[in-house]
mmCIF file of C-alpha atoms in Angstrom:
data_model
loop_
_atom_site.group_PDB
_atom_site.id
_atom_site.type_symbol
_atom_site.label_atom_id
_atom_site.label_comp_id
_atom_site.label_asym_id
_atom_site.label_seq_id
_atom_site.Cartn_x
_atom_site.Cartn_y
_atom_site.Cartn_z
ATOM 1 C CA TYR X 1362 37.964 8.820 4.332
ATOM 2 C CA THR X 1363 40.156 5.761 3.897
ATOM 3 C CA ASP X 1364 39.655 2.218 5.120
ATOM 4 C CA ALA X 1365 35.861 2.621 5.153
ATOM 5 C CA THR X 1366 33.725 -0.374 6.085
ATOM 6 C CA MET X 1367 29.991 -0.931 6.206
ATOM 7 C CA SER X 1368 28.023 -3.076 8.621
ATOM 8 C CA TYR X 1369 24.382 -4.020 8.986
ATOM 9 C CA GLU X 1370 22.481 -4.697 12.159
ATOM 10 C CA VAL X 1371 18.844 -5.598 12.681
ATOM 11 C CA GLY X 1372 17.003 -4.911 15.894
ATOM 12 C CA THR X 1373 14.582 -2.669 17.739
ATOM 13 C CA GLU X 1374 17.224 -0.192 18.847
ATOM 14 C CA ILE X 1375 16.575 3.428 17.894
ATOM 15 C CA PHE X 1376 19.987 5.025 18.381
ATOM 16 C CA GLY X 1377 20.437 3.899 21.948
ATOM 17 C CA ASP X 1378 16.766 3.757 22.952
ATOM 18 C CA SER X 1379 16.883 0.054 23.780
ATOM 19 C CA SER X 1380 16.708 -2.305 26.706
ATOM 20 C CA ASP X 1381 18.869 -5.224 27.763
ATOM 21 C CA ASP X 1382 16.081 -7.566 26.695
ATOM 22 C CA ASP X 1383 16.158 -6.517 23.014
ATOM 23 C CA GLU X 1384 17.144 -9.232 20.566
ATOM 24 C CA TYR X 1385 19.357 -8.489 17.605
ATOM 25 C CA VAL X 1386 20.379 -10.221 14.417
ATOM 26 C CA TYR X 1387 23.944 -9.329 13.485
ATOM 27 C CA ILE X 1388 24.868 -9.426 9.824
ATOM 28 C CA PRO X 1389 28.485 -9.706 8.627
ATOM 29 C CA ASP X 1390 30.174 -6.723 7.011
ATOM 30 C CA GLY X 1391 29.403 -6.281 3.322
ATOM 31 C CA HIS X 1392 32.605 -4.739 2.013
ATOM 32 C CA ASP X 1393 31.100 -3.733 -1.317
ATOM 33 C CA GLY X 1394 28.090 -2.111 0.334
ATOM 34 C CA MET X 1395 25.754 -4.903 -0.751
ATOM 35 C CA PHE X 1396 24.204 -7.599 1.381
ATOM 36 C CA GLU X 1397 21.393 -10.042 0.720
ATOM 37 C CA TYR X 1398 19.476 -11.096 3.821
ATOM 38 C CA ASP X 1399 17.408 -14.261 3.665
ATOM 39 C CA GLU X 1400 17.722 -16.334 6.837
ATOM 40 C CA ASP X 1401 15.254 -15.456 9.608
ATOM 41 C CA ALA X 1402 13.786 -12.746 7.373
ATOM 42 C CA ASP X 1403 10.577 -12.768 9.414
ATOM 43 C CA GLU X 1404 12.520 -11.104 12.214
ATOM 44 C CA LEU X 1405 12.555 -7.915 10.150
ATOM 45 C CA GLU X 1406 8.790 -7.515 10.536
ATOM 46 C CA GLY X 1407 8.075 -4.627 12.879
ATOM 47 C CA THR X 1408 11.750 -3.889 13.436
ATOM 48 C CA TYR X 1409 14.301 -1.376 12.261
ATOM 49 C CA LEU X 1410 17.385 -1.813 10.129
ATOM 50 C CA VAL X 1411 20.413 0.195 11.213
ATOM 51 C CA VAL X 1412 23.017 0.652 8.492
ATOM 52 C CA SER X 1413 26.396 1.894 9.674
ATOM 53 C CA SER X 1414 29.393 3.102 7.686
ATOM 54 C CA VAL X 1415 32.730 3.913 9.328
ATOM 55 C CA GLY X 1416 35.574 5.801 7.660
ATOM 56 C CA GLN X 1417 38.932 6.994 8.935
ATOM 57 C CA SER X 1418 41.308 9.744 7.852
ATOM 58 C CA GLY X 1419 44.401 9.855 10.019
ATOM 59 C CA PRO X 1420 43.319 9.992 13.652
ATOM 60 C CA VAL X 1421 39.743 11.034 12.830
ATOM 61 C CA VAL X 1422 37.035 8.388 12.647
ATOM 62 C CA LYS X 1423 33.582 9.224 11.325
ATOM 63 C CA ARG X 1424 30.577 6.961 11.744
ATOM 64 C CA VAL X 1425 27.347 7.498 9.833
ATOM 65 C CA ARG X 1426 24.214 5.553 10.727
ATOM 66 C CA ALA X 1427 20.829 5.430 9.026
ATOM 67 C CA LEU X 1428 17.698 4.100 10.690
ATOM 68 C CA LEU X 1429 15.393 2.354 8.232
ATOM 69 C CA LYS X 1430 11.903 0.991 8.727
ATOM 70 C CA LEU X 1431 10.300 -1.755 6.677
ATOM 71 C CA LYS X 1432 7.176 -0.329 5.055
ATOM 72 C CA GLY X 1433 4.379 -1.721 2.928
ATOM 73 C CA LEU X 1434 2.107 -0.191 0.318
ATOM 74 C CA PHE X 1435 -0.943 0.137 2.551
ATOM 75 C CA ASP X 1436 0.133 1.676 5.858
ATOM 76 C CA LYS X 1437 -2.397 4.483 5.270
ATOM 77 C CA ALA X 1438 -6.076 4.319 4.372
ATOM 78 C CA ILE X 1439 -6.029 6.670 1.373
ATOM 79 C CA VAL X 1440 -2.953 8.148 -0.309
ATOM 80 C CA VAL X 1441 -3.126 10.142 -3.530
ATOM 81 C CA LYS X 1442 -0.713 12.197 -5.565
ATOM 82 C CA ASP X 1443 -3.347 14.710 -6.596
ATOM 83 C CA GLN X 1444 -6.941 14.842 -5.348
ATOM 84 C CA ILE X 1445 -9.387 13.160 -2.965
ATOM 85 C CA VAL X 1446 -13.117 13.825 -3.459
ATOM 86 C CA LEU X 1447 -15.492 12.521 -0.781
ATOM 87 C CA MET X 1448 -19.210 12.711 -1.513
ATOM 88 C CA PRO X 1449 -21.602 14.306 1.019
ATOM 89 C CA GLY X 1450 -22.463 11.983 3.893
ATOM 90 C CA THR X 1451 -19.329 9.842 3.587
ATOM 91 C CA TYR X 1452 -17.767 8.361 6.723
ATOM 92 C CA VAL X 1453 -14.056 7.494 6.970
ATOM 93 C CA GLY X 1454 -12.707 5.510 9.919
ATOM 94 C CA GLY X 1455 -10.873 2.371 10.919
ATOM 95 C CA TYR X 1456 -11.085 -0.955 12.708
ATOM 96 C CA ASN X 1457 -8.868 -3.802 13.843
ATOM 97 C CA SER X 1458 -9.974 -7.096 12.327
ATOM 98 C CA GLU X 1459 -7.960 -9.071 14.905
ATOM 99 C CA ASP X 1460 -9.505 -7.197 17.851
ATOM 100 C CA PRO X 1461 -13.020 -5.838 17.286
ATOM 101 C CA THR X 1462 -12.909 -4.179 20.731
ATOM 102 C CA ASP X 1463 -9.950 -2.005 19.718
ATOM 103 C CA THR X 1464 -11.191 1.568 19.300
ATOM 104 C CA ASP X 1465 -7.741 3.192 19.165
ATOM 105 C CA VAL X 1466 -7.003 2.642 15.488
ATOM 106 C CA ASP X 1467 -4.550 4.891 13.655
ATOM 107 C CA VAL X 1468 -6.023 6.036 10.347
ATOM 108 C CA ASP X 1469 -4.459 8.519 7.910
ATOM 109 C CA ILE X 1470 -5.711 9.842 4.589
ATOM 110 C CA GLY X 1471 -4.198 12.502 2.413
ATOM 111 C CA THR X 1472 -2.445 13.830 -0.647
ATOM 112 C CA THR X 1473 1.162 14.564 -1.510
ATOM 113 C CA SER X 1474 0.013 17.692 -3.352
ATOM 114 C CA THR X 1475 0.271 21.233 -1.961
ATOM 115 C CA GLU X 1476 -2.177 22.788 -4.452
ATOM 116 C CA PRO X 1477 -5.405 24.443 -3.213
ATOM 117 C CA ASP X 1478 -8.514 22.332 -2.537
ATOM 118 C CA ARG X 1479 -6.897 18.989 -3.314
ATOM 119 C CA ILE X 1480 -8.995 17.311 -0.597
ATOM 120 C CA SER X 1481 -12.680 17.982 -1.229
ATOM 121 C CA ILE X 1482 -14.986 17.017 1.628
ATOM 122 C CA GLY X 1483 -18.728 17.019 1.050
ATOM 123 C CA PRO X 1484 -21.259 18.347 3.594
ATOM 124 C CA GLY X 1485 -22.113 15.871 6.332
ATOM 125 C CA THR X 1486 -18.919 13.871 5.782
ATOM 126 C CA VAL X 1487 -17.185 12.687 8.968
ATOM 127 C CA ILE X 1488 -13.492 11.736 8.943
ATOM 128 C CA ASP X 1489 -12.255 9.894 12.039
ATOM 129 C CA ALA X 1490 -8.680 10.086 10.814
ATOM 130 C CA ASP X 1491 -5.684 12.359 10.527
ATOM 131 C CA VAL X 1492 -5.500 14.217 7.215
ATOM 132 C CA PHE X 1493 -2.131 15.029 5.649
ATOM 133 C CA ILE X 1494 -0.908 17.088 2.719
ATOM 134 C CA GLY X 1495 2.360 17.428 0.824
ATOM 135 C CA VAL X 1496 5.679 18.653 2.192
ATOM 136 C CA GLY X 1497 5.708 22.415 2.773
ATOM 137 C CA GLY X 1498 1.991 22.870 2.144
ATOM 138 C CA ASP X 1499 -0.652 24.656 4.192
ATOM 139 C CA PRO X 1500 -3.444 22.323 5.396
ATOM 140 C CA GLU X 1501 -5.931 25.206 5.473
ATOM 141 C CA VAL X 1502 -5.313 25.782 1.773
ATOM 142 C CA VAL X 1503 -5.166 22.188 0.555
ATOM 143 C CA ILE X 1504 -7.987 20.694 2.671
ATOM 144 C CA GLY X 1505 -11.551 21.809 1.948
ATOM 145 C CA SER X 1506 -13.819 23.220 4.625
ATOM 146 C CA GLY X 1507 -16.734 20.801 4.288
ATOM 147 C CA GLY X 1508 -17.588 18.020 6.730
ATOM 148 C CA THR X 1509 -15.969 17.220 10.076
ATOM 149 C CA ILE X 1510 -12.399 16.056 10.652
ATOM 150 C CA ASN X 1511 -11.909 14.436 14.074
ATOM 151 C CA GLY X 1512 -8.153 14.147 13.708
ATOM 152 C CA GLN X 1513 -5.104 16.266 13.070
ATOM 153 C CA LYS X 1514 -4.363 18.185 9.891
ATOM 154 C CA TYR X 1515 -0.672 18.187 9.048
ATOM 155 C CA ALA X 1516 1.931 18.548 6.321
ATOM 156 C CA LEU X 1517 4.310 15.686 5.606
ATOM 157 C CA THR X 1518 7.947 16.209 6.538
ATOM 158 C CA GLN X 1519 9.326 13.975 3.796
ATOM 159 C CA GLU X 1520 8.212 12.946 0.360
ATOM 160 C CA VAL X 1521 6.192 9.750 -0.082
ATOM 161 C CA TYR X 1522 7.893 7.037 -2.095
ATOM 162 C CA PHE X 1523 5.616 5.148 -4.472
ATOM 163 C CA PRO X 1524 7.473 1.912 -5.326
ATOM 164 C CA PRO X 1525 7.055 0.710 -8.905
ATOM 165 C CA VAL X 1526 5.066 -2.521 -9.130
ATOM 166 C CA LYS X 1527 5.392 -4.765 -12.166
ATOM 167 C CA PRO X 1528 3.491 -7.970 -12.949
ATOM 168 C CA PRO X 1529 5.386 -11.218 -12.430
ATOM 169 C CA GLU X 1530 6.288 -13.377 -15.386
ATOM 170 C CA LEU X 1531 3.176 -15.466 -16.025
ATOM 171 C CA THR X 1532 2.244 -18.004 -18.674
ATOM 172 C CA TYR X 1533 0.159 -16.598 -21.515
ATOM 173 C CA LYS X 1534 -3.290 -18.198 -21.287
ATOM 174 C CA GLY X 1535 -5.210 -16.480 -24.064
ATOM 175 C CA PRO X 1536 -6.571 -13.221 -25.454
ATOM 176 C CA LEU X 1537 -9.783 -13.058 -23.409
ATOM 177 C CA LEU X 1538 -11.496 -14.142 -20.207
ATOM 178 C CA TYR X 1539 -15.159 -14.082 -21.257
ATOM 179 C CA ALA X 1540 -18.493 -14.956 -19.671
ATOM 180 C CA LYS X 1541 -21.905 -14.118 -21.150
ATOM 181 C CA GLY X 1542 -24.812 -15.111 -18.954
ATOM 182 C CA THR X 1543 -22.700 -17.832 -17.319
ATOM 183 C CA THR X 1544 -20.191 -18.266 -14.489
ATOM 184 C CA VAL X 1545 -16.558 -18.981 -15.282
ATOM 185 C CA LYS X 1546 -14.614 -20.370 -12.322
ATOM 186 C CA LEU X 1547 -10.864 -19.988 -11.881
ATOM 187 C CA THR X 1548 -8.441 -21.657 -9.494
ATOM 188 C CA SER X 1549 -4.739 -21.148 -8.908
ATOM 189 C CA GLU X 1550 -4.021 -23.395 -11.908
ATOM 190 C CA ASP X 1551 -5.649 -20.766 -14.138
ATOM 191 C CA SER X 1552 -3.236 -18.046 -13.035
ATOM 192 C CA GLY X 1553 -1.573 -16.392 -15.999
ATOM 193 C CA GLN X 1554 -1.539 -13.573 -18.510
ATOM 194 C CA TYR X 1555 -4.716 -12.759 -20.441
ATOM 195 C CA GLY X 1556 -5.451 -10.061 -22.998
ATOM 196 C CA ALA X 1557 -8.702 -8.726 -21.496
ATOM 197 C CA VAL X 1558 -11.733 -9.527 -19.342
ATOM 198 C CA ALA X 1559 -15.267 -9.095 -20.712
ATOM 199 C CA LEU X 1560 -18.417 -10.083 -18.814
ATOM 200 C CA ALA X 1561 -21.911 -9.658 -20.265
ATOM 201 C CA THR X 1562 -25.542 -10.415 -19.432
ATOM 202 C CA ALA X 1563 -27.651 -12.765 -21.530
ATOM 203 C CA ALA X 1564 -31.305 -13.770 -21.080
ATOM 204 C CA GLY X 1565 -31.387 -12.052 -17.718
ATOM 205 C CA ASN X 1566 -28.352 -13.934 -16.420
ATOM 206 C CA ALA X 1567 -25.229 -11.993 -15.492
ATOM 207 C CA GLY X 1568 -21.746 -13.017 -16.521
ATOM 208 C CA VAL X 1569 -19.623 -13.868 -13.495
ATOM 209 C CA LEU X 1570 -15.898 -14.492 -13.129
ATOM 210 C CA GLU X 1571 -15.486 -16.417 -9.882
ATOM 211 C CA ILE X 1572 -12.155 -16.909 -8.157
ATOM 212 C CA ALA X 1573 -13.242 -20.227 -6.724
ATOM 213 C CA ALA X 1574 -10.193 -21.630 -4.926
ATOM 214 C CA GLY X 1575 -6.536 -21.057 -4.264
ATOM 215 C CA ASP X 1576 -4.347 -17.999 -4.751
ATOM 216 C CA VAL X 1577 -5.058 -16.736 -8.252
ATOM 217 C CA VAL X 1578 -2.704 -14.262 -9.956
ATOM 218 C CA LEU X 1579 -3.863 -12.613 -13.195
ATOM 219 C CA HIS X 1580 -2.089 -10.154 -15.466
ATOM 220 C CA ILE X 1581 -4.547 -8.450 -17.816
ATOM 221 C CA THR X 1582 -2.608 -6.708 -20.570
ATOM 222 C CA GLY X 1583 -5.693 -4.876 -21.816
ATOM 223 C CA GLY X 1584 -8.798 -3.706 -19.972
ATOM 224 C CA ILE X 1585 -11.688 -5.099 -17.929
ATOM 225 C CA ASP X 1586 -15.302 -4.500 -19.009
ATOM 226 C CA LEU X 1587 -18.130 -5.571 -16.706
ATOM 227 C CA GLY X 1588 -21.593 -5.364 -18.253
ATOM 228 C CA ASN X 1589 -24.831 -4.735 -16.364
ATOM 229 C CA SER X 1590 -25.011 -6.751 -13.096
ATOM 230 C CA CYS X 1591 -21.839 -8.683 -13.940
ATOM 231 C CA GLU X 1592 -19.336 -9.468 -11.203
ATOM 232 C CA ILE X 1593 -15.828 -10.576 -10.401
ATOM 233 C CA VAL X 1594 -16.200 -12.617 -7.202
ATOM 234 C CA VAL X 1595 -13.467 -13.764 -4.827
ATOM 235 C CA ALA X 1596 -14.903 -16.774 -2.988
ATOM 236 C CA ASP X 1597 -14.367 -17.430 0.695
ATOM 237 C CA GLY X 1598 -10.902 -18.922 1.223
ATOM 238 C CA ALA X 1599 -9.614 -17.836 -2.183
ATOM 239 C CA SER X 1600 -7.523 -14.799 -3.100
ATOM 240 C CA LEU X 1601 -7.012 -12.701 -6.215
ATOM 241 C CA THR X 1602 -3.988 -10.623 -7.135
ATOM 242 C CA LEU X 1603 -4.936 -8.665 -10.237
ATOM 243 C CA TYR X 1604 -2.484 -6.682 -12.390
ATOM 244 C CA VAL X 1605 -4.215 -4.530 -15.015
ATOM 245 C CA ASP X 1606 -2.466 -2.601 -17.793
ATOM 246 C CA GLY X 1607 -5.627 -1.007 -19.226
ATOM 247 C CA ASN X 1608 -8.799 0.600 -17.875
ATOM 248 C CA ILE X 1609 -11.613 -0.903 -15.805
ATOM 249 C CA ALA X 1610 -15.244 -0.087 -16.710
ATOM 250 C CA THR X 1611 -18.302 -1.262 -14.765
ATOM 251 C CA LYS X 1612 -21.879 -0.683 -15.900
ATOM 252 C CA ASN X 1613 -25.059 -0.559 -13.810
ATOM 253 C CA ASP X 1614 -25.038 -2.834 -10.756
ATOM 254 C CA ALA X 1615 -21.778 -4.471 -11.869
ATOM 255 C CA GLY X 1616 -18.682 -4.710 -9.702
ATOM 256 C CA PHE X 1617 -16.354 -6.677 -7.455
ATOM 257 C CA ALA X 1618 -17.295 -8.931 -4.550
ATOM 258 C CA ASN X 1619 -14.956 -10.304 -1.886
ATOM 259 C CA ALA X 1620 -16.410 -13.012 0.374
ATOM 260 C CA ASN X 1621 -13.379 -12.999 2.696
ATOM 261 C CA GLU X 1622 -13.010 -11.114 5.971
ATOM 262 C CA SER X 1623 -9.598 -9.717 5.018
ATOM 263 C CA PRO X 1624 -9.310 -6.938 2.411
ATOM 264 C CA SER X 1625 -5.868 -8.290 1.459
ATOM 265 C CA GLN X 1626 -7.522 -11.317 -0.206
ATOM 266 C CA PHE X 1627 -8.213 -9.043 -3.171
ATOM 267 C CA ARG X 1628 -5.304 -6.917 -4.411
ATOM 268 C CA LEU X 1629 -5.602 -4.719 -7.487
ATOM 269 C CA PHE X 1630 -2.562 -3.114 -9.138
ATOM 270 C CA ALA X 1631 -2.489 -0.603 -11.992
ATOM 271 C CA THR X 1632 0.513 -1.571 -14.103
ATOM 272 C CA GLY X 1633 0.005 0.229 -17.413
ATOM 273 C CA ASP X 1634 2.592 2.497 -18.993
ATOM 274 C CA GLU X 1635 -0.036 5.198 -19.637
ATOM 275 C CA PRO X 1636 -2.452 6.886 -17.169
ATOM 276 C CA GLN X 1637 -5.364 4.588 -16.342
ATOM 277 C CA THR X 1638 -8.971 4.939 -15.199
ATOM 278 C CA PHE X 1639 -10.557 2.479 -12.776
ATOM 279 C CA ASP X 1640 -14.352 2.702 -12.473
ATOM 280 C CA LEU X 1641 -15.019 0.399 -9.530
ATOM 281 C CA LYS X 1642 -18.163 -0.694 -7.728
ATOM 282 C CA ALA X 1643 -17.937 -2.611 -4.464
ATOM 283 C CA LYS X 1644 -20.605 -5.306 -4.176
ATOM 284 C CA THR X 1645 -19.660 -6.419 -0.663
ATOM 285 C CA ASP X 1646 -18.570 -4.705 2.561
ATOM 286 C CA VAL X 1647 -15.056 -6.137 2.273
ATOM 287 C CA PHE X 1648 -13.556 -4.809 -0.937
ATOM 288 C CA GLY X 1649 -9.776 -5.028 -1.089
ATOM 289 C CA VAL X 1650 -6.648 -2.968 -1.569
ATOM 290 C CA ILE X 1651 -5.853 -0.844 -4.625
ATOM 291 C CA TYR X 1652 -2.381 0.318 -5.628
ATOM 292 C CA ALA X 1653 -2.704 2.653 -8.594
ATOM 293 C CA PRO X 1654 -0.516 5.728 -7.999
ATOM 294 C CA GLU X 1655 -0.832 6.891 -11.621
ATOM 295 C CA ALA X 1656 -4.551 6.109 -12.054
ATOM 296 C CA TYR X 1657 -7.827 7.978 -11.714
ATOM 297 C CA VAL X 1658 -9.953 5.802 -9.426
ATOM 298 C CA GLU X 1659 -13.708 6.169 -8.984
ATOM 299 C CA LEU X 1660 -15.422 4.021 -6.372
ATOM 300 C CA TYR X 1661 -19.061 3.339 -5.610
ATOM 301 C CA PRO X 1662 -19.034 1.839 -2.091
ATOM 302 C CA ALA X 1663 -21.558 -0.862 -1.206
ATOM 303 C CA GLY X 1664 -22.707 0.876 1.963
ATOM 304 C CA VAL X 1665 -19.513 -0.107 3.798
ATOM 305 C CA MET X 1666 -16.164 -0.510 2.036
ATOM 306 C CA ARG X 1667 -13.220 -2.068 3.880
ATOM 307 C CA GLY X 1668 -9.799 -1.657 2.328
ATOM 308 C CA ALA X 1669 -7.085 0.834 1.373
ATOM 309 C CA ILE X 1670 -6.414 2.928 -1.709
ATOM 310 C CA VAL X 1671 -3.339 4.451 -3.361
ATOM 311 C CA ALA X 1672 -4.143 6.486 -6.473
ATOM 312 C CA ASP X 1673 -3.358 9.629 -8.402
ATOM 313 C CA THR X 1674 -6.940 10.835 -7.876
ATOM 314 C CA PHE X 1675 -9.587 9.086 -5.789
ATOM 315 C CA VAL X 1676 -13.282 9.986 -6.069
ATOM 316 C CA THR X 1677 -16.221 8.442 -4.247
ATOM 317 C CA LYS X 1678 -19.323 8.467 -6.431
ATOM 318 C CA SER X 1679 -21.892 7.740 -3.737
ATOM 319 C CA ARG X 1680 -22.182 8.205 -0.015
ATOM 320 C CA GLY X 1681 -20.918 5.336 2.067
ATOM 321 C CA THR X 1682 -18.552 4.225 4.796
ATOM 322 C CA LEU X 1683 -14.842 3.720 4.111
ATOM 323 C CA LEU X 1684 -13.077 1.642 6.777
ATOM 324 C CA TYR X 1685 -9.356 0.937 7.040
ATOM 325 C CA ASP X 1686 -8.183 -2.306 8.667
ATOM 326 C CA GLU X 1687 -5.228 -1.623 10.972
ATOM 327 C CA GLN X 1688 -3.883 -5.096 10.167
ATOM 328 C CA LEU X 1689 -2.892 -3.753 6.739
ATOM 329 C CA LYS X 1690 -0.035 -1.933 8.467
ATOM 330 C CA LYS X 1691 1.698 -5.254 9.037
ATOM 331 C CA VAL X 1692 4.367 -5.930 6.450
ATOM 332 C CA SER X 1693 6.896 -8.616 5.622
ATOM 333 C CA LEU X 1694 9.748 -8.819 3.132
ATOM 334 C CA ASP X 1695 7.639 -11.032 0.872
ATOM 335 C CA ASP X 1696 4.901 -8.414 0.446
ATOM 336 C CA ILE X 1697 4.558 -6.775 -2.966
ATOM 337 C CA GLY X 1698 6.196 -3.353 -2.852
ATOM 338 C CA ALA X 1699 7.756 -3.814 0.601
ATOM 339 C CA HIS X 1700 10.674 -1.405 1.023
ATOM 340 C CA PHE X 1701 12.837 0.323 3.598
ATOM 341 C CA GLN X 1702 12.271 3.982 4.382
ATOM 342 C CA VAL X 1703 14.961 6.138 5.971
ATOM 343 C CA LEU X 1704 13.585 7.520 9.226
ATOM 344 C CA ARG X 1705 16.663 9.228 10.635
ATOM 345 C CA TRP X 1706 20.331 9.969 9.932
ATOM 346 C CA TYR X 1707 22.953 10.180 12.640
ATOM 347 C CA GLU X 1708 26.698 10.815 12.526
ATOM 348 C CA ASP X 1709 29.505 11.229 15.034
ATOM 349 C CA TYR X 1710 33.233 11.790 15.057
ATOM 350 C CA GLU X 1711 36.067 10.394 17.108
ATOM 351 C CA ASP X 1712 39.498 11.994 17.225
ATOM 352 C CA HIS X 1713 42.117 9.518 18.435
ATOM 353 C CA GLU X 1714 44.987 12.009 18.247
ATOM 354 C CA ASP X 1715 46.680 12.373 21.647
#
């Protein structure tokens, strides 16, 4: 086609399914197919992006439209590439932190694999969620027969995109964050790149790394080792975004504690070039969100664990309750890993020849 142009339009229209009251943001044509959208970017939250391209050859005009939806990393409770293993007696469900009376919470867990028995459900486990498997798979083959699933079993109709996440450029602060029998407190001013984290117990006192105030961002180029009873604590009102290139190991009664009501106050990203192993223990009911699509993640819940998990393999190591906060579905352009997903293609022709 000759004389092709491309236009962009933001709104809630789904190929004509709109009302006169809908508001739209119209974006000028980007003749090279590229457009950077900054102003009023918040209007993209919860909306669709319609990308249109029009080409003409003689009297024939062809218009192709794609409907895109802004998506975040944590729109599902558990997503793995390979296997989910839920211990006997586990409960999986959801809640709405902004409306505790809301009992109609959409919760999904599943795998992108189609191999047999990729979702292992222990006896007595109850899943108040829909359970999905990879494109073209058979749920009866991929999902184990244990426990009770109070939702739908289904196969995905399109592949899941796992956006790459890289640490931001941070100032190098030293080879080691270390606490032995003491508490080391960090604030936003301590954000930076460190070689490793090591916490140890001395004279009966546990080593503690406390995120005391502000929004702290850490890039750990090595691993994290938590000795017996040692903790990484995110204090009330603070937040921690943690990028880890190595493995995480936690010994007896060690783990992570989040004193905030929102799981998003603690975000953990696996950013190593090689496969990683995260051995995690939740010390509080509110844990956080984990994005580790190439990592093997083991979790010991602290009775109740609120958050969301993306992993290669996810294994619970003790019975507990896993709860997904529906507010994690909300996404903005500033969120780490936010991206547009194509929901639908549409094309039509016009012949202007008399």
